[in-house]
Amino acid sequence: MINKKKTLLNEIKEILKSKGIKPSYQRIMVYNYIKNHINHPSVDTIFKAISGSIPTLSKTTIYNILNLFAKKGIVDTLTIDKNEVRYDFIKKAHAHFMCKICGEIYDIHLKSDVCLKDFVEGHKVEDTHVDFKGVCKECL
Amino acid sequence: MINKKKTLLNEIKEILKSKGIKPSYQRIMVYNYIKNHINHPSVDTIFKAISGSIPTLSKTTIYNILNLFAKKGIVDTLTIDKNEVRYDFIKKAHAHFMCKICGEIYDIHLKSDVCLKDFVEGHKVEDTHVDFKGVCKECL
DNA sequence: TTATAATTTGTAATCATTTCAACTCTATAA
DNA sequence: TTATAGAGTTGAAATGATTACAAATTATAA
Ligand SMILES: [Mn+2]
Ligand SMILES: [Mn+2]
Ligand SMILES: [Zn+2]
Ligand SMILES: [Zn+2]
């Protein structure tokens, strides 16, 4: 059990190193959290979730780490919610649905033609976001 | 010339009334501005643009009016830019491209399959946003 | 070990947006 | 006409997410 966890953290350590990121304990913990929480957490959510295991943790560190991860292509920065940025561990391209009632952001797996474009009307595309808003199936 | 402007403002007055909005001078001026500026202005941009013609204008009024217009379906609220909300006068569905360098937001006219959906994976869709980010043709 | 660099931390600053109470304007009733 | 009520506007203060910054801590290398 403990060995398994140790192995996992070592795996993350290697992944971070391979991306040119020095694997500090805080970075490993953030990586581990976002990898296992696909519900698009905010900085505050992540902070509350892991500050228990890192008593001295500062919220600024979470901001620093997520900005770094975004620059290195580890997370996507979602701006669907105008109140706060939400983060998404990058796997493969997918769309999102945000509920106007409960605020939950769901993954939507649809194969859209728009996700493949490198250029649109002369502009060079780096990120593509397909965002739906409305009332989720739970709130309906 | 002056008559033409008067006619225009009267037209807007009628449109607002038809949507159940009392046509105050401030509301008419904001409507007139966003109708004629398709570059997705922010609250601050709109405020700076029309405060010259309304010396007593408050920025809070712009916030109030845009929130009202959004509720009444006159404007779309764009959350592409995480720093500030941008507003779009609603015409027909279209995508957007935001430049990471200059911050400009362009209209993208593509006929996508995703814009027609009423439901996605059980969730009721009210708004659909297709947002691209990258480097615009001017900054390339 | 010691020096140097990288990372983390906590506080303060920034900035968009909202809250709120006072003020203004207009329409309508007495 | 005047009084009253409601809607809209205003400006100041509060809120809240994010960033800036400098001090403290930790890791790395000599
Ligand atoms: Mn996702
Ligand atoms: Mn547009
Ligand atoms: Zn919901
Ligand atoms: Zn540009």
mmCIF file of C-alpha atoms (C1' of nucleotides) in Angstrom, chain B residues 9-18 20-29 68-69, chain D residues 7-9:
data_model
loop_
_atom_site.group_PDB
_atom_site.id
_atom_site.type_symbol
_atom_site.label_atom_id
_atom_site.label_comp_id
_atom_site.label_asym_id
_atom_site.label_seq_id
_atom_site.Cartn_x
_atom_site.Cartn_y
_atom_site.Cartn_z
ATOM 1 C CA LEU B 9 -32.299 56.635 -31.524
ATOM 2 C CA ASN B 10 -36.056 56.365 -31.850
ATOM 3 C CA GLU B 11 -35.657 53.041 -33.589
ATOM 4 C CA ILE B 12 -33.525 51.779 -30.711
ATOM 5 C CA LYS B 13 -36.096 53.113 -28.278
ATOM 6 C CA GLU B 14 -38.762 51.002 -29.965
ATOM 7 C CA ILE B 15 -36.553 47.901 -29.999
ATOM 8 C CA LEU B 16 -35.847 48.208 -26.282
ATOM 9 C CA LYS B 17 -39.528 48.737 -25.508
ATOM 10 C CA SER B 18 -40.416 45.674 -27.569
ATOM 11 C CA GLY B 20 -39.652 44.988 -22.159
ATOM 12 C CA ILE B 21 -36.808 47.388 -21.366
ATOM 13 C CA LYS B 22 -37.497 50.985 -20.411
ATOM 14 C CA PRO B 23 -35.470 53.036 -22.902
ATOM 15 C CA SER B 24 -33.375 55.346 -20.758
ATOM 16 C CA TYR B 25 -30.839 57.573 -22.455
ATOM 17 C CA GLN B 26 -27.961 55.495 -21.059
ATOM 18 C CA ARG B 27 -29.470 52.230 -22.287
ATOM 19 C CA ILE B 28 -30.056 53.662 -25.744
ATOM 20 C CA MET B 29 -26.468 54.865 -25.970
ATOM 21 C CA LEU B 68 -29.781 43.430 -18.152
ATOM 22 C CA PHE B 69 -29.067 43.102 -21.874
ATOM 23 C "C1'" DA D 7 -37.424 52.906 -11.677
ATOM 24 C "C1'" DG D 8 -32.921 54.112 -12.986
ATOM 25 C "C1'" DT D 9 -28.491 56.164 -12.036
#
